[in-house]
């Protein structure tokens, strides 16, 4: 089992000491190897010697996705190409992809982090783990694969594509672990029910991430499949999956602070927020060689807690993600996060976590429509049941968002399923000009 007690259960003092030593080293590395970083530091009047420890972190300039795009493809690499053994890239919504490179040591750190996540989920050498994240430039497939293999588990590289085959193999191989996006897991649960094979499934735990999901959705999945579903976080710029993961207590995601130094800032003022308050997660990679990033603005909204967890780990925990500072929708002047909509919907009985938010603009007025899949039984009931449910959802959304929405109930499986990240929001306003 990969339970790195020396690192995951360190005293705060020792952890800060380790982080300071690693920060000094990484700042030195980028200053001497990455021209854009040297320039940025010089513009801020900084030299590596000015950074003595984590108390000086705030002096360093931020890094954003634009810095990666501006230096496409390899401009921020801090290692010679001969030391880079792997490239990944994330598809940008605009412009060029963001490209990242890994040295052999980076891959070793990555697999150890993902293996630690598997341990948190109670998986070990005896387990058979199917990896159903996409393999390729996306970090999910290979990241999960190397981590589970490092754990010593038996890895089945399913990738995405054929859900029935995945389930057949899950049964035949007696698979006990599964890694995939939460929305795909939901789809897998539906197909298992459809096939009537739930009693043949030996699954114990799943490790799900790459997109926001709610606590409610996690509990619904756990109940449907009789498993523990764990939230894994990561982003390709920083490494890929395995930056943080929640343990069996599901009270926030333990961030591997020996490799990733977290801060939470107010995305508008860029100042740190008080402990426990929600803001944007900023990460400094402490050990990356290929593409170390200093104060990288993830745009992901969360909060930090340094309280010791019941599991014994002392690493800081980030709360379940509340969305991104840049996926926030402003509808009729009201800020709305898709995760808020999901949380509200799932409080209503009879709703599945399959929904789509459609925002449009008609006569200069924003419109909000929410398509919600409801259980089959409502469609066989009389029309009154449907009307009642529509009203109830409308009321719940109004209460949660302070916004009225047109609710459209649709039959199960109407909303297109995704093997990767679900398309939760269709914002048509972007296309009119
Ligand atoms: O999604 C890496 C990953 C793969 C993580 C598999 C977990 C599992 P990117 O494609 O670069 O990398 O997208 C990163 O996805 O900034 C978040 O906005 C979102 N995200 C990732 N994990 C979670 C999560 C991978 N557990 C972006 N909860 C991040 C909420 C998540 N959002």
XYZ file of C-alpha atoms and ligand atoms in Angstrom:
465
model
C 0.000 0.000 0.000
C 1.209 3.526 -0.697
C 0.625 5.335 2.551
C 3.464 7.822 2.773
C 3.285 8.407 6.484
C 6.495 10.440 6.522
C 4.930 12.956 4.161
C 1.193 12.731 4.759
C 1.313 12.866 8.560
C 4.089 15.437 9.084
C 3.834 18.121 11.735
C 2.961 21.554 10.331
C 6.373 22.817 11.343
C 8.202 20.056 9.486
C 5.970 20.448 6.435
C 6.595 24.205 6.281
C 10.301 23.576 6.661
C 10.282 21.109 3.773
C 8.177 23.440 1.634
C 10.529 26.370 2.254
C 13.579 24.346 1.256
C 11.840 23.111 -1.887
C 10.523 26.574 -2.757
C 14.029 28.050 -2.655
C 15.221 25.304 -4.995
C 12.369 25.647 -7.480
C 12.661 29.448 -7.636
C 16.348 29.053 -8.356
C 15.546 26.493 -11.064
C 13.059 28.659 -12.932
C 15.189 31.795 -12.584
C 18.164 30.120 -14.200
C 16.374 27.928 -16.746
C 13.211 29.704 -17.860
C 13.641 33.033 -19.593
C 10.033 34.280 -19.121
C 10.278 33.580 -15.367
C 13.620 35.339 -15.068
C 12.130 38.346 -16.869
C 9.044 38.394 -14.636
C 11.150 38.204 -11.486
C 13.497 40.898 -12.690
C 10.530 43.139 -13.482
C 9.375 42.612 -9.893
C 12.894 43.469 -8.687
C 13.445 39.951 -7.370
C 16.394 37.607 -7.316
C 16.299 34.000 -6.100
C 18.110 35.040 -2.892
C 15.098 37.215 -1.951
C 12.990 34.107 -1.451
C 14.047 32.540 1.829
C 10.984 30.459 2.509
C 7.222 30.194 2.168
C 6.813 33.476 4.065
C 8.228 35.190 0.939
C 5.899 33.423 -1.498
C 3.636 36.473 -1.800
C 6.496 38.468 -3.368
C 6.550 36.205 -6.427
C 4.466 37.032 -9.515
C 1.507 34.837 -10.492
C 1.471 32.509 -13.491
C -1.654 32.084 -15.637
C -2.830 29.912 -18.503
C -1.979 32.832 -20.791
C 1.691 32.498 -19.822
C 1.590 28.892 -21.038
C -0.185 29.873 -24.246
C 2.165 32.797 -24.891
C 5.137 30.484 -24.560
C 3.617 27.651 -26.602
C 4.746 24.938 -26.879
C 7.868 24.501 -24.718
C 8.791 28.035 -23.641
C 8.233 27.445 -19.918
C 10.095 24.141 -19.765
C 12.891 24.119 -17.204
C 14.580 20.932 -18.401
C 16.364 20.179 -21.687
C 14.279 18.267 -24.214
C 16.533 15.209 -23.743
C 15.235 14.959 -20.146
C 11.571 15.292 -21.121
C 10.073 11.804 -21.392
C 6.372 12.677 -21.817
C 4.159 15.447 -23.152
C 0.516 16.052 -22.296
C -1.773 18.827 -23.431
C -5.157 20.121 -22.464
C -7.520 21.356 -25.103
C -7.997 25.059 -24.668
C -11.428 26.501 -25.262
C -9.750 29.232 -27.239
C -6.498 29.336 -29.114
C -3.662 26.902 -28.687
C -3.574 23.937 -26.336
C -1.646 24.157 -23.082
C 1.374 21.887 -23.353
C 3.193 20.342 -20.399
C 6.327 18.170 -20.211
C 7.504 15.634 -17.642
C 10.958 14.384 -16.732
C 11.329 10.816 -15.514
C 11.329 12.109 -11.939
C 8.106 14.056 -12.605
C 6.457 10.823 -13.750
C 7.704 9.088 -10.578
C 6.215 11.822 -8.362
C 2.967 11.744 -10.334
C 2.520 7.985 -10.013
C 3.288 8.146 -6.299
C 0.641 10.863 -5.827
C -2.011 8.882 -7.712
C -1.047 5.746 -5.781
C -1.550 7.705 -2.552
C -5.048 8.595 -3.825
C -5.793 4.908 -4.462
C -4.705 4.156 -0.893
C -7.045 6.849 0.377
C -9.830 5.039 -1.456
C -8.876 1.813 0.333
C -7.425 0.186 -2.789
C -4.216 -1.834 -2.796
C -2.255 -4.627 -4.461
C -5.134 -7.082 -4.292
C -7.384 -4.883 -6.359
C -8.223 -4.927 -10.040
C -8.690 -1.353 -11.213
C -10.293 -0.305 -14.482
C -9.115 3.051 -15.753
C -11.899 4.622 -17.803
C -10.532 8.122 -18.223
C -9.495 8.973 -21.755
C -5.952 7.871 -22.662
C -3.932 10.252 -24.791
C -3.011 13.885 -24.402
C -5.554 14.185 -21.562
C -3.799 13.371 -18.284
C -6.623 11.264 -16.815
C -5.929 7.910 -18.504
C -2.144 7.614 -18.234
C -2.069 9.439 -14.878
C -4.536 7.005 -13.342
C -2.838 4.074 -15.039
C 0.692 4.751 -13.772
C -0.572 5.460 -10.256
C -2.630 2.275 -9.999
C 0.239 0.249 -11.446
C 2.681 1.821 -8.965
C 0.286 0.807 -6.209
C 0.783 -2.760 -7.362
C -2.834 -3.234 -8.373
C -3.838 -5.018 -11.571
C -4.684 -2.284 -14.059
C -7.204 -2.633 -16.893
C -6.695 0.256 -19.347
C -10.286 0.564 -20.572
C -10.178 4.207 -21.675
C -13.593 5.496 -22.733
C -15.818 4.216 -25.460
C -17.717 1.033 -24.846
C -19.711 1.043 -21.644
C -21.248 -2.419 -22.042
C -17.814 -3.950 -22.631
C -16.514 -2.126 -19.569
C -19.323 -3.611 -17.477
C -18.911 -7.107 -18.933
C -15.219 -6.999 -18.069
C -15.969 -5.526 -14.665
C -18.030 -8.642 -13.987
C -15.697 -11.187 -15.624
C -12.511 -9.786 -14.036
C -14.212 -9.094 -10.684
C -12.897 -5.527 -10.844
C -12.925 -3.781 -7.467
C -11.789 -0.287 -8.458
C -12.782 2.141 -11.195
C -11.429 5.507 -12.268
C -13.539 7.766 -14.489
C -15.307 11.121 -14.496
C -18.280 11.387 -12.091
C -20.727 11.922 -14.956
C -19.446 8.828 -16.740
C -19.733 6.876 -13.492
C -23.365 7.948 -13.294
C -23.898 6.655 -16.821
C -22.152 3.376 -15.972
C -24.481 2.994 -12.961
C -27.485 3.487 -15.248
C -26.285 0.896 -17.746
C -25.556 -1.585 -14.918
C -29.163 -1.183 -13.769
C -30.430 -1.487 -17.328
C -28.468 -4.716 -17.815
C -29.837 -6.011 -14.503
C -26.370 -7.072 -13.339
C -25.928 -5.070 -10.151
C -25.586 -8.203 -8.020
C -22.667 -9.384 -10.167
C -20.611 -6.233 -9.611
C -17.735 -6.512 -7.108
C -16.769 -2.841 -7.179
C -15.535 -1.394 -3.839
C -14.350 2.098 -4.651
C -14.202 4.571 -7.494
C -11.912 7.573 -7.980
C -13.622 10.352 -9.846
C -12.668 13.814 -10.928
C -11.803 16.096 -13.834
C -15.070 17.991 -13.463
C -17.063 19.569 -10.630
C -19.670 17.413 -8.882
C -21.601 17.766 -5.681
C -21.656 15.898 -2.412
C -25.227 14.947 -3.185
C -24.243 13.392 -6.488
C -21.469 11.454 -4.744
C -23.939 10.070 -2.219
C -26.450 9.149 -4.912
C -23.768 7.243 -6.835
C -22.545 5.485 -3.681
C -26.030 4.347 -2.858
C -26.813 3.176 -6.363
C -23.644 1.133 -6.680
C -22.989 0.295 -3.033
C -19.451 1.703 -3.175
C -17.246 4.528 -1.899
C -16.798 7.254 -4.521
C -13.733 9.477 -4.047
C -13.117 12.937 -5.383
C -9.747 13.335 -7.109
C -8.472 16.705 -8.237
C -5.785 17.772 -10.605
C -4.984 19.821 -13.646
C -2.572 19.201 -16.454
C -0.669 22.449 -15.893
C 0.250 21.329 -12.368
C 0.605 17.581 -13.077
C -2.690 15.874 -13.899
C -4.918 13.844 -11.553
C -3.524 13.293 -8.056
C -2.883 16.808 -6.767
C -5.497 16.107 -4.072
C -8.028 13.437 -3.161
C -10.552 12.785 -0.407
C -10.086 9.965 2.072
C -12.673 7.565 3.446
C -14.148 10.339 5.636
C -15.004 12.498 2.585
C -14.399 15.755 4.423
C -12.376 17.634 1.870
C -9.526 16.657 -0.435
C -6.051 16.154 1.042
C -3.593 18.117 -1.035
C -0.117 16.637 -1.341
C 1.608 19.601 0.198
C 5.076 18.123 -0.067
C 4.760 18.652 -3.839
C 2.120 21.367 -4.198
C 2.065 24.541 -2.138
C -1.510 25.883 -1.979
C -2.809 29.425 -1.430
C -6.334 30.800 -1.677
C -6.759 34.305 -3.060
C -9.603 36.645 -3.857
C -9.682 36.443 -7.681
C -10.502 40.154 -7.927
C -8.069 41.729 -5.457
C -5.513 38.874 -5.694
C -5.075 39.181 -1.922
C -5.159 36.086 0.339
C -8.551 35.324 1.875
C -9.075 34.347 5.517
C -8.693 30.614 6.331
C -11.873 28.694 5.563
C -13.108 31.327 3.107
C -13.745 30.503 -0.521
C -11.449 31.911 -3.160
C -9.267 30.901 -6.076
C -6.768 28.117 -5.545
C -3.205 29.083 -6.446
C -0.566 26.352 -6.585
C 3.218 26.443 -6.653
C 4.788 23.174 -7.749
C 7.608 22.366 -5.335
C 9.296 19.459 -7.086
C 8.402 19.624 -10.789
C 11.397 19.572 -13.110
C 9.842 19.649 -16.586
C 7.574 22.631 -16.160
C 7.614 24.036 -12.637
C 4.944 26.680 -12.108
C 5.131 29.459 -9.567
C 1.862 30.701 -8.042
C -0.280 29.228 -10.813
C -3.810 30.640 -10.803
C -6.005 27.572 -11.235
C -9.281 29.591 -11.409
C -10.795 26.801 -9.296
C -12.830 28.011 -6.340
C -12.409 26.289 -3.003
C -11.298 26.870 0.589
C -8.432 25.462 2.684
C -8.453 23.789 6.082
C -5.371 22.865 8.098
C -7.224 20.850 10.735
C -6.029 17.301 11.249
C -8.318 14.769 9.581
C -9.897 11.801 11.351
C -7.851 9.557 9.043
C -4.638 10.776 10.692
C -3.315 12.760 7.748
C -2.117 16.260 8.579
C -1.992 17.587 5.019
C -4.207 20.595 4.289
C -7.600 19.841 2.845
C -9.364 21.730 0.091
C -13.133 21.709 0.108
C -15.136 20.213 -2.742
C -14.837 22.606 -5.672
C -17.499 25.244 -6.026
C -16.759 25.811 -9.695
C -14.303 28.044 -11.446
C -13.915 31.754 -11.247
C -14.359 31.678 -14.982
C -17.344 29.319 -15.338
C -19.455 31.580 -13.274
C -22.524 32.585 -15.211
C -24.069 35.973 -14.709
C -27.756 35.623 -15.437
C -29.890 38.731 -15.114
C -27.174 40.144 -12.886
C -27.083 37.122 -10.587
C -23.914 35.027 -10.223
C -24.664 31.362 -10.789
C -22.418 28.335 -10.511
C -23.530 25.141 -12.263
C -22.695 23.214 -9.082
C -25.272 25.299 -7.184
C -27.916 24.234 -9.682
C -26.932 20.605 -9.310
C -26.978 20.779 -5.521
C -30.462 22.334 -5.587
C -31.821 19.837 -8.131
C -30.641 16.848 -6.179
C -32.594 17.868 -3.116
C -35.757 17.077 -5.074
C -36.920 13.477 -4.974
C -37.148 11.664 -8.307
C -34.439 13.612 -10.117
C -31.313 12.077 -11.594
C -28.062 14.087 -11.702
C -28.393 14.502 -15.461
C -29.231 18.055 -16.297
C -28.307 20.841 -18.663
C -28.392 24.575 -18.139
C -29.276 26.588 -21.232
C -28.723 30.329 -21.082
C -29.881 32.571 -23.896
C -30.735 36.195 -24.542
C -34.078 37.184 -26.014
C -34.947 40.847 -26.487
C -31.888 41.802 -24.406
C -33.161 39.714 -21.506
C -31.306 36.689 -20.218
C -33.293 33.486 -20.211
C -32.493 30.449 -18.121
C -33.808 27.027 -18.989
C -32.908 23.912 -17.064
C -33.432 20.535 -18.687
C -33.816 17.884 -16.030
C -34.037 14.145 -16.465
C -36.559 12.596 -14.129
C -37.304 9.005 -13.312
C -39.388 7.074 -15.821
C -42.283 6.635 -13.374
C -43.223 10.310 -13.658
C -43.927 9.897 -17.335
C -46.213 6.947 -16.785
C -48.083 8.868 -14.035
C -50.777 11.318 -14.896
C -49.851 14.775 -16.138
C -50.521 16.263 -12.701
C -47.463 14.543 -11.222
C -45.240 16.114 -13.873
C -46.723 19.539 -13.343
C -46.257 19.243 -9.600
C -42.630 18.223 -10.014
C -41.932 21.072 -12.464
C -43.347 23.546 -9.981
C -41.356 22.080 -7.125
C -38.072 22.242 -9.054
C -38.816 25.811 -10.165
C -39.375 26.792 -6.553
C -36.198 25.042 -5.377
C -34.122 26.790 -8.050
C -35.686 30.145 -7.197
C -34.806 29.618 -3.543
C -31.247 28.485 -4.250
C -30.282 31.002 -6.923
C -32.678 33.870 -6.394
C -33.577 33.449 -10.045
C -36.562 32.084 -11.871
C -35.901 29.416 -14.451
C -37.950 27.599 -17.068
C -37.856 23.961 -16.073
C -38.167 21.350 -18.771
C -38.555 17.780 -17.575
C -37.230 15.215 -19.981
C -37.299 11.445 -20.045
C -34.323 9.388 -18.861
C -31.395 9.370 -21.326
C -32.589 12.385 -23.307
C -29.558 14.486 -22.437
C -26.541 13.392 -24.393
C -24.123 11.281 -22.339
C -20.466 12.032 -22.235
C -17.592 9.613 -21.765
C -15.493 12.493 -20.549
C -16.532 15.763 -19.026
C -20.276 16.344 -19.141
C -21.559 19.384 -21.004
C -23.558 21.036 -18.243
C -23.908 24.532 -19.621
C -24.927 25.783 -23.027
C -24.470 29.526 -23.027
C -25.935 30.706 -26.300
C -25.272 34.341 -25.421
C -21.641 33.942 -26.410
C -22.635 33.581 -30.034
C -24.719 36.660 -30.529
C -23.073 39.940 -31.169
O -9.023 17.187 -15.560
C -6.998 16.211 -14.677
C -7.803 15.156 -14.002
C -8.021 13.952 -14.644
C -8.264 15.353 -12.729
C -8.736 12.962 -14.007
C -8.975 14.368 -12.074
C -9.214 13.168 -12.724
P -7.503 19.268 -17.072
O -8.140 18.685 -18.269
O -6.302 20.142 -17.254
O -7.027 18.152 -16.074
O -8.642 20.059 -16.309
C -8.373 20.639 -15.069
O -10.672 20.316 -14.338
O -8.755 23.127 -13.209
C -10.799 21.903 -12.601
O -11.500 23.036 -13.093
C -11.428 20.634 -13.170
N -11.318 19.539 -12.188
C -10.424 18.549 -12.131
N -10.694 17.724 -11.085
C -11.781 18.225 -10.451
C -12.548 17.863 -9.311
C -7.809 17.203 -15.467
N -12.282 16.771 -8.601
C -9.616 21.281 -14.526
N -13.581 18.669 -8.962
C -9.385 21.872 -13.151
C -13.873 19.773 -9.662
C -12.163 19.394 -11.153
N -13.205 20.163 -10.763
